Amino acid sequence: MTLKVCTSLLLLFLVNSVWTRTVRQVYDELDPEHWSHYTFECPRECFCPPSFPNALYCDNKGLKEIPAIPARIWYLYLQNNLIETVSEKSFVNATHLRWINLNKNKITNGGIESGVLSKLKRLLYLFLEDNELEEVPAPLPVGLEQLRLARNKISRIPEGVFSNLENLTMLDLHQNSLLDSALQSDTFQGLNNLMQLNIAKNSLKKMPLSIPANTLQLFLDNNSIEVIPENYFSAIPKVTFLRLNYNKLSDDGIPPNGFNVSSILDLQLSHNQLTKIPPINAHLEHLHLDHNRIKSVNGTQICPVAIAVAEDYGFYGNIPRLRYLRLDGNEIQPPIPLDIMICFRLLQAVVI
């Protein structure tokens, strides 16, 4: 029995495997030779699980400052507190930290002591979501793999703040206050291994400049983007998942082959101002065009190959791979045109 695996799901699995290691995996891989070398003191405000000696749980404690972190700790949970400052005195002994969760506190840039983050040489994951930051904190640990800064008040990205973060695979800046002027041509310079960039829910009117070339997932939902520049995606040839929902894209704002890109497998253009389906590539697997202004669908026009050729596909032919097509919220009336089904033989769902 032949097992057919959907290309997009397989790719998503591989991508997540690269940049998301579980706590258990990191613990096993990096476990010190003898935990007995460390004392097992526990700050009175926190919980130290005996079965997980290198984790410290200080979340939901009403803390206003970070306690002194013991030397053995690798995973530090401080979310849902009232913390305003991040000072060096809390981390004097914490030389093994890999993971810090400071989400949902009251941290400002002024409350982060100068250089305190960059001194955490082994830190891989830094979560500072839902705080009161007005700019990306700097300097940052050079070994970071994930940086999550969603739902702050960030309007500024200091020059060169990412220049040494060659290991960073995920950067989340969604739901901040970024304008086009905050994203210069060198803003993301140095992020050579970035795979996911999330700048959704900001105040962008243009596509951001100089996206790192290895980016696989680019999320730009809920901005005010009107135009896709000519050949924009040639600079990010690996982009696979592209989200541009809730923008202001019209037919005139998309170049003739703007989305005819072989690397893109999942394209989301919901809640824009399109009146027709833009040209797509035969490799595309998921297309979201709901809640636009599209009145009709012509399979002959949108098919990546000629319909006459599509009718003669062999089993191993270069058949268009579209599996999911969403068109609801437009002005399209059923039934689905027959030429759509002739072209896209792999379609599993069409929503009108």
CSV table of N, CA and C in Angstrom, one decimal, residues 56-169:
chain,number,residue,atom,x,y,z
A,56,LEU,N,12.8,26.3,36.9
A,56,LEU,CA,12.3,27.1,38.0
A,56,LEU,C,11.0,27.8,37.5
A,57,TYR,N,9.9,27.5,38.3
A,57,TYR,CA,8.6,28.1,37.9
A,57,TYR,C,8.3,29.2,38.9
A,58,CYS,N,8.3,30.4,38.4
A,58,CYS,CA,8.0,31.6,39.2
A,58,CYS,C,6.8,32.3,38.5
A,59,ASP,N,6.0,31.7,37.7
A,59,ASP,CA,4.9,32.3,37.0
A,59,ASP,C,3.7,32.5,37.9
A,60,ASN,N,2.9,33.5,37.6
A,60,ASN,CA,1.6,33.8,38.3
A,60,ASN,C,1.8,33.9,39.8
A,61,LYS,N,2.9,34.6,40.2
A,61,LYS,CA,3.2,34.8,41.7
A,61,LYS,C,3.1,36.3,42.1
A,62,GLY,N,2.7,37.2,41.2
A,62,GLY,CA,2.6,38.5,41.6
A,62,GLY,C,3.9,39.2,41.9
A,63,LEU,N,5.0,38.7,41.3
A,63,LEU,CA,6.3,39.2,41.5
A,63,LEU,C,6.5,40.5,40.9
A,64,LYS,N,7.3,41.4,41.5
A,64,LYS,CA,7.6,42.7,41.0
A,64,LYS,C,9.1,42.8,40.6
A,65,GLU,N,9.8,41.8,41.0
A,65,GLU,CA,11.2,41.7,40.6
A,65,GLU,C,11.6,40.2,40.4
A,66,ILE,N,12.7,40.0,39.7
A,66,ILE,CA,13.2,38.6,39.5
A,66,ILE,C,14.0,38.2,40.6
A,67,PRO,N,13.8,37.1,41.2
A,67,PRO,CA,14.6,36.6,42.4
A,67,PRO,C,16.0,36.2,41.9
A,68,ALA,N,16.9,35.9,42.8
A,68,ALA,CA,18.2,35.4,42.4
A,68,ALA,C,18.0,34.0,41.8
A,69,ILE,N,18.5,33.7,40.6
A,69,ILE,CA,18.3,32.5,40.0
A,69,ILE,C,19.5,31.5,40.3
A,70,PRO,N,19.2,30.3,40.8
A,70,PRO,CA,20.3,29.4,41.1
A,70,PRO,C,21.1,28.9,39.9
A,71,ALA,N,22.3,28.5,40.1
A,71,ALA,CA,23.2,28.1,39.0
A,71,ALA,C,22.7,27.0,38.2
A,72,ARG,N,22.0,26.1,38.8
A,72,ARG,CA,21.6,24.9,38.0
A,72,ARG,C,20.4,25.1,37.0
A,73,ILE,N,19.8,26.3,37.0
A,73,ILE,CA,18.6,26.5,36.3
A,73,ILE,C,18.9,26.7,34.8
A,74,TRP,N,18.2,26.0,34.0
A,74,TRP,CA,18.2,26.2,32.5
A,74,TRP,C,16.9,26.8,31.9
A,75,TYR,N,15.8,26.5,32.6
A,75,TYR,CA,14.5,26.9,32.1
A,75,TYR,C,13.8,27.7,33.2
A,76,LEU,N,13.5,29.0,32.8
A,76,LEU,CA,13.0,29.9,33.8
A,76,LEU,C,11.7,30.5,33.4
A,77,TYR,N,10.7,30.3,34.2
A,77,TYR,CA,9.3,30.7,33.8
A,77,TYR,C,8.9,31.8,34.8
A,78,LEU,N,8.7,33.0,34.2
A,78,LEU,CA,8.4,34.2,35.0
A,78,LEU,C,7.2,34.9,34.4
A,79,GLN,N,6.4,34.2,33.6
A,79,GLN,CA,5.3,34.9,32.9
A,79,GLN,C,4.2,35.2,33.9
A,80,ASN,N,3.3,36.2,33.5
A,80,ASN,CA,2.1,36.5,34.3
A,80,ASN,C,2.5,37.1,35.7
A,81,ASN,N,3.4,38.0,35.7
A,81,ASN,CA,3.8,38.7,37.0
A,81,ASN,C,3.6,40.2,36.8
A,82,LEU,N,4.3,41.0,37.7
A,82,LEU,CA,4.2,42.4,37.6
A,82,LEU,C,5.6,43.0,37.5
A,83,ILE,N,6.5,42.2,36.9
A,83,ILE,CA,8.0,42.5,36.9
A,83,ILE,C,8.2,43.7,35.9
A,84,GLU,N,8.9,44.7,36.4
A,84,GLU,CA,9.2,45.9,35.7
A,84,GLU,C,10.7,46.0,35.3
A,85,THR,N,11.6,45.3,36.0
A,85,THR,CA,13.0,45.4,35.7
A,85,THR,C,13.6,44.1,35.5
A,86,VAL,N,14.7,44.1,34.7
A,86,VAL,CA,15.5,42.9,34.5
A,86,VAL,C,17.0,43.3,34.8
A,87,SER,N,17.4,42.9,36.0
A,87,SER,CA,18.7,43.4,36.5
A,87,SER,C,19.7,42.3,36.6
A,88,GLU,N,21.0,42.7,36.5
A,88,GLU,CA,22.1,41.7,36.5
A,88,GLU,C,22.2,40.9,37.8
A,89,LYS,N,21.8,41.5,38.9
A,89,LYS,CA,21.9,40.8,40.2
A,89,LYS,C,21.1,39.5,40.2
A,90,SER,N,20.1,39.4,39.4
A,90,SER,CA,19.2,38.2,39.4
A,90,SER,C,19.9,37.1,38.7
A,91,PHE,N,20.9,37.4,37.9
A,91,PHE,CA,21.4,36.3,37.0
A,91,PHE,C,22.9,36.1,37.2
A,92,VAL,N,23.4,36.6,38.3
A,92,VAL,CA,24.9,36.4,38.6
A,92,VAL,C,25.3,35.0,38.5
A,93,ASN,N,24.5,34.1,39.1
A,93,ASN,CA,24.9,32.7,39.1
A,93,ASN,C,24.2,31.8,38.0
A,94,ALA,N,23.4,32.5,37.2
A,94,ALA,CA,22.6,31.7,36.2
A,94,ALA,C,23.3,31.6,34.9
A,95,THR,N,24.4,30.9,34.9
A,95,THR,CA,25.3,30.8,33.7
A,95,THR,C,24.8,29.7,32.7
A,96,HIS,N,23.8,28.9,33.1
A,96,HIS,CA,23.4,27.8,32.2
A,96,HIS,C,22.0,28.1,31.6
A,97,LEU,N,21.5,29.2,31.7
A,97,LEU,CA,20.1,29.5,31.2
A,97,LEU,C,20.0,29.3,29.7
A,98,ARG,N,19.0,28.5,29.3
A,98,ARG,CA,18.7,28.3,27.9
A,98,ARG,C,17.4,28.9,27.5
A,99,TRP,N,16.5,29.1,28.5
A,99,TRP,CA,15.1,29.5,28.2
A,99,TRP,C,14.6,30.4,29.2
A,100,ILE,N,14.1,31.6,28.8
A,100,ILE,CA,13.5,32.5,29.7
A,100,ILE,C,12.1,33.0,29.2
A,101,ASN,N,11.1,32.8,30.0
A,101,ASN,CA,9.7,33.3,29.6
A,101,ASN,C,9.4,34.4,30.5
A,102,LEU,N,9.3,35.6,30.0
A,102,LEU,CA,9.0,36.8,30.7
A,102,LEU,C,7.7,37.5,30.1
A,103,ASN,N,6.9,36.6,29.5
A,103,ASN,CA,5.6,37.2,28.9
A,103,ASN,C,4.7,37.7,29.9
A,104,LYS,N,3.9,38.7,29.5
A,104,LYS,CA,2.9,39.3,30.4
A,104,LYS,C,3.4,39.8,31.7
A,105,ASN,N,4.3,40.8,31.5
A,105,ASN,CA,4.8,41.5,32.7
A,105,ASN,C,4.7,43.0,32.3
A,106,LYS,N,5.5,43.8,33.0
A,106,LYS,CA,5.4,45.3,32.8
A,106,LYS,C,6.8,45.9,32.5
A,107,ILE,N,7.6,45.1,31.7
A,107,ILE,CA,9.0,45.5,31.4
A,107,ILE,C,9.0,46.5,30.3
A,108,THR,N,9.8,47.6,30.6
A,108,THR,CA,10.1,48.6,29.6
A,108,THR,C,11.6,48.5,29.2
A,109,ASN,N,11.9,49.2,28.2
A,109,ASN,CA,13.4,49.2,27.8
A,109,ASN,C,14.2,49.8,28.9
A,110,GLY,N,13.7,50.8,29.5
A,110,GLY,CA,14.5,51.4,30.6
A,110,GLY,C,14.6,50.5,31.8
A,111,GLY,N,13.8,49.5,31.9
A,111,GLY,CA,13.9,48.6,33.0
A,111,GLY,C,14.8,47.5,32.8
A,112,ILE,N,15.4,47.3,31.6
A,112,ILE,CA,16.3,46.3,31.3
A,112,ILE,C,17.8,46.8,31.5
A,113,GLU,N,18.5,46.4,32.5
A,113,GLU,CA,19.8,46.9,32.8
A,113,GLU,C,20.7,46.6,31.6
A,114,SER,N,21.5,47.6,31.3
A,114,SER,CA,22.4,47.6,30.1
A,114,SER,C,23.3,46.3,30.1
A,115,GLY,N,23.2,45.6,29.1
A,115,GLY,CA,24.1,44.4,28.9
A,115,GLY,C,23.7,43.1,29.6
A,116,VAL,N,22.6,43.2,30.4
A,116,VAL,CA,22.2,42.0,31.2
A,116,VAL,C,21.8,40.8,30.3
A,117,LEU,N,21.1,41.1,29.2
A,117,LEU,CA,20.7,40.0,28.3
A,117,LEU,C,21.9,39.4,27.5
A,118,SER,N,22.8,40.2,27.0
A,118,SER,CA,23.9,39.7,26.2
A,118,SER,C,24.8,38.9,27.0
A,119,LYS,N,24.8,39.0,28.3
A,119,LYS,CA,25.7,38.2,29.2
A,119,LYS,C,25.2,36.8,29.4
A,120,LEU,N,24.0,36.5,29.0
A,120,LEU,CA,23.4,35.1,29.1
A,120,LEU,C,23.9,34.4,27.9
A,121,LYS,N,25.1,33.9,27.9
A,121,LYS,CA,25.8,33.4,26.7
A,121,LYS,C,25.1,32.1,26.1
A,122,ARG,N,24.4,31.3,27.0
A,122,ARG,CA,23.9,30.1,26.5
A,122,ARG,C,22.4,30.2,26.2
A,123,LEU,N,21.8,31.3,26.3
A,123,LEU,CA,20.4,31.5,26.1
A,123,LEU,C,20.0,31.2,24.7
A,124,LEU,N,19.0,30.4,24.5
A,124,LEU,CA,18.5,30.0,23.2
A,124,LEU,C,17.1,30.6,22.9
A,125,TYR,N,16.2,30.7,23.9
A,125,TYR,CA,14.9,31.2,23.7
A,125,TYR,C,14.6,32.3,24.7
A,126,LEU,N,14.1,33.4,24.1
A,126,LEU,CA,13.8,34.6,25.0
A,126,LEU,C,12.4,35.0,24.6
A,127,PHE,N,11.5,35.0,25.5
A,127,PHE,CA,10.1,35.4,25.3
A,127,PHE,C,9.8,36.6,26.2
A,128,LEU,N,9.4,37.7,25.5
A,128,LEU,CA,9.1,39.0,26.1
A,128,LEU,C,7.8,39.5,25.6
A,129,GLU,N,6.9,38.7,25.3
A,129,GLU,CA,5.6,39.1,24.7
A,129,GLU,C,4.7,39.8,25.8
A,130,ASP,N,3.8,40.7,25.3
A,130,ASP,CA,2.9,41.3,26.2
A,130,ASP,C,3.6,42.1,27.4
A,131,ASN,N,4.5,42.9,27.0
A,131,ASN,CA,5.2,43.8,27.9
A,131,ASN,C,5.0,45.2,27.4
A,132,GLU,N,5.9,46.1,27.8
A,132,GLU,CA,5.7,47.5,27.5
A,132,GLU,C,7.0,48.1,26.8
A,133,LEU,N,7.6,47.2,26.0
A,133,LEU,CA,8.8,47.6,25.2
A,133,LEU,C,8.4,48.5,24.1
A,134,GLU,N,9.3,49.5,23.9
A,134,GLU,CA,9.1,50.5,22.8
A,134,GLU,C,10.1,50.3,21.7
A,135,GLU,N,11.1,49.5,21.9
A,135,GLU,CA,12.0,49.1,20.9
A,135,GLU,C,12.6,47.7,21.2
A,136,VAL,N,13.2,47.1,20.2
A,136,VAL,CA,13.8,45.8,20.4
A,136,VAL,C,14.9,46.0,21.4
A,137,PRO,N,15.0,45.2,22.4
A,137,PRO,CA,16.0,45.3,23.4
A,137,PRO,C,17.4,45.0,22.8
A,138,ALA,N,18.4,45.6,23.3
A,138,ALA,CA,19.8,45.4,22.8
A,138,ALA,C,20.8,45.7,23.9
A,139,PRO,N,21.9,45.0,23.8
A,139,PRO,CA,22.3,43.9,22.9
A,139,PRO,C,21.7,42.6,23.4
A,140,LEU,N,21.6,41.6,22.5
A,140,LEU,CA,21.0,40.4,22.7
A,140,LEU,C,22.0,39.2,22.7
A,141,PRO,N,21.7,38.1,23.4
A,141,PRO,CA,22.6,37.0,23.4
A,141,PRO,C,22.9,36.5,22.0
A,142,VAL,N,24.1,36.2,21.6
A,142,VAL,CA,24.4,35.9,20.2
A,142,VAL,C,24.0,34.5,19.8
A,143,GLY,N,23.7,33.6,20.8
A,143,GLY,CA,23.3,32.3,20.5
A,143,GLY,C,21.8,32.1,20.4
A,144,LEU,N,21.0,33.2,20.5
A,144,LEU,CA,19.5,33.0,20.4
A,144,LEU,C,19.0,32.3,19.2
A,145,GLU,N,18.0,31.4,19.4
A,145,GLU,CA,17.3,30.7,18.3
A,145,GLU,C,15.9,31.2,18.1
A,146,GLN,N,15.3,31.7,19.2
A,146,GLN,CA,13.9,32.3,19.0
A,146,GLN,C,13.9,33.5,19.9
A,147,LEU,N,13.3,34.6,19.3
A,147,LEU,CA,13.0,35.8,20.0
A,147,LEU,C,11.6,36.2,19.7
A,148,ARG,N,10.8,36.3,20.8
A,148,ARG,CA,9.4,36.6,20.7
A,148,ARG,C,9.1,37.9,21.4
A,149,LEU,N,8.6,38.9,20.6
A,149,LEU,CA,8.4,40.2,21.1
A,149,LEU,C,7.0,40.7,20.8
A,150,ALA,N,6.0,39.8,20.6
A,150,ALA,CA,4.7,40.2,20.1
A,150,ALA,C,4.0,41.0,21.2
A,151,ARG,N,3.0,41.8,20.8
A,151,ARG,CA,2.1,42.6,21.6
A,151,ARG,C,2.9,43.4,22.6
A,152,ASN,N,3.8,44.2,22.1
A,152,ASN,CA,4.5,45.3,22.9
A,152,ASN,C,4.1,46.6,22.3
A,153,LYS,N,4.9,47.6,22.4
A,153,LYS,CA,4.7,48.9,21.8
A,153,LYS,C,5.8,49.3,20.9
A,154,ILE,N,6.5,48.3,20.3
A,154,ILE,CA,7.7,48.5,19.6
A,154,ILE,C,7.5,49.3,18.3
A,155,SER,N,8.2,50.4,18.2
A,155,SER,CA,8.1,51.3,17.0
A,155,SER,C,9.5,51.5,16.4
A,156,ARG,N,10.5,51.0,17.1
A,156,ARG,CA,11.9,51.2,16.7
A,156,ARG,C,12.7,49.9,16.8
A,157,ILE,N,13.6,49.7,15.8
A,157,ILE,CA,14.5,48.6,15.8
A,157,ILE,C,15.9,49.2,15.8
A,158,PRO,N,16.7,49.1,16.9
A,158,PRO,CA,18.0,49.8,16.9
A,158,PRO,C,18.9,49.2,15.7
A,159,GLU,N,19.7,50.1,15.2
A,159,GLU,CA,20.6,49.7,14.1
A,159,GLU,C,21.6,48.6,14.6
A,160,GLY,N,21.7,47.5,13.8
A,160,GLY,CA,22.6,46.4,14.1
A,160,GLY,C,22.2,45.5,15.2
A,161,VAL,N,20.9,45.6,15.7
A,161,VAL,CA,20.5,44.8,16.9
A,161,VAL,C,20.5,43.3,16.5
A,162,PHE,N,20.3,42.9,15.2
A,162,PHE,CA,20.3,41.5,14.8
A,162,PHE,C,21.6,41.1,14.1
A,163,SER,N,22.5,41.9,14.0
A,163,SER,CA,23.7,41.7,13.2
A,163,SER,C,24.5,40.4,13.6
A,164,ASN,N,24.5,40.1,14.9
A,164,ASN,CA,25.3,38.9,15.3
A,164,ASN,C,24.4,37.7,15.6
A,165,LEU,N,23.1,37.7,15.3
A,165,LEU,CA,22.3,36.6,15.7
A,165,LEU,C,22.1,35.6,14.5
A,166,GLU,N,23.3,35.0,14.2
A,166,GLU,CA,23.3,34.0,13.1
A,166,GLU,C,22.5,32.8,13.4
A,167,ASN,N,22.2,32.4,14.6
A,167,ASN,CA,21.5,31.2,14.9
A,167,ASN,C,20.0,31.4,15.0
A,168,LEU,N,19.5,32.7,15.0
A,168,LEU,CA,18.1,32.9,15.1
A,168,LEU,C,17.3,32.3,14.0
A,169,THR,N,16.3,31.5,14.3
A,169,THR,CA,15.4,30.9,13.3
A,169,THR,C,14.0,31.5,13.3
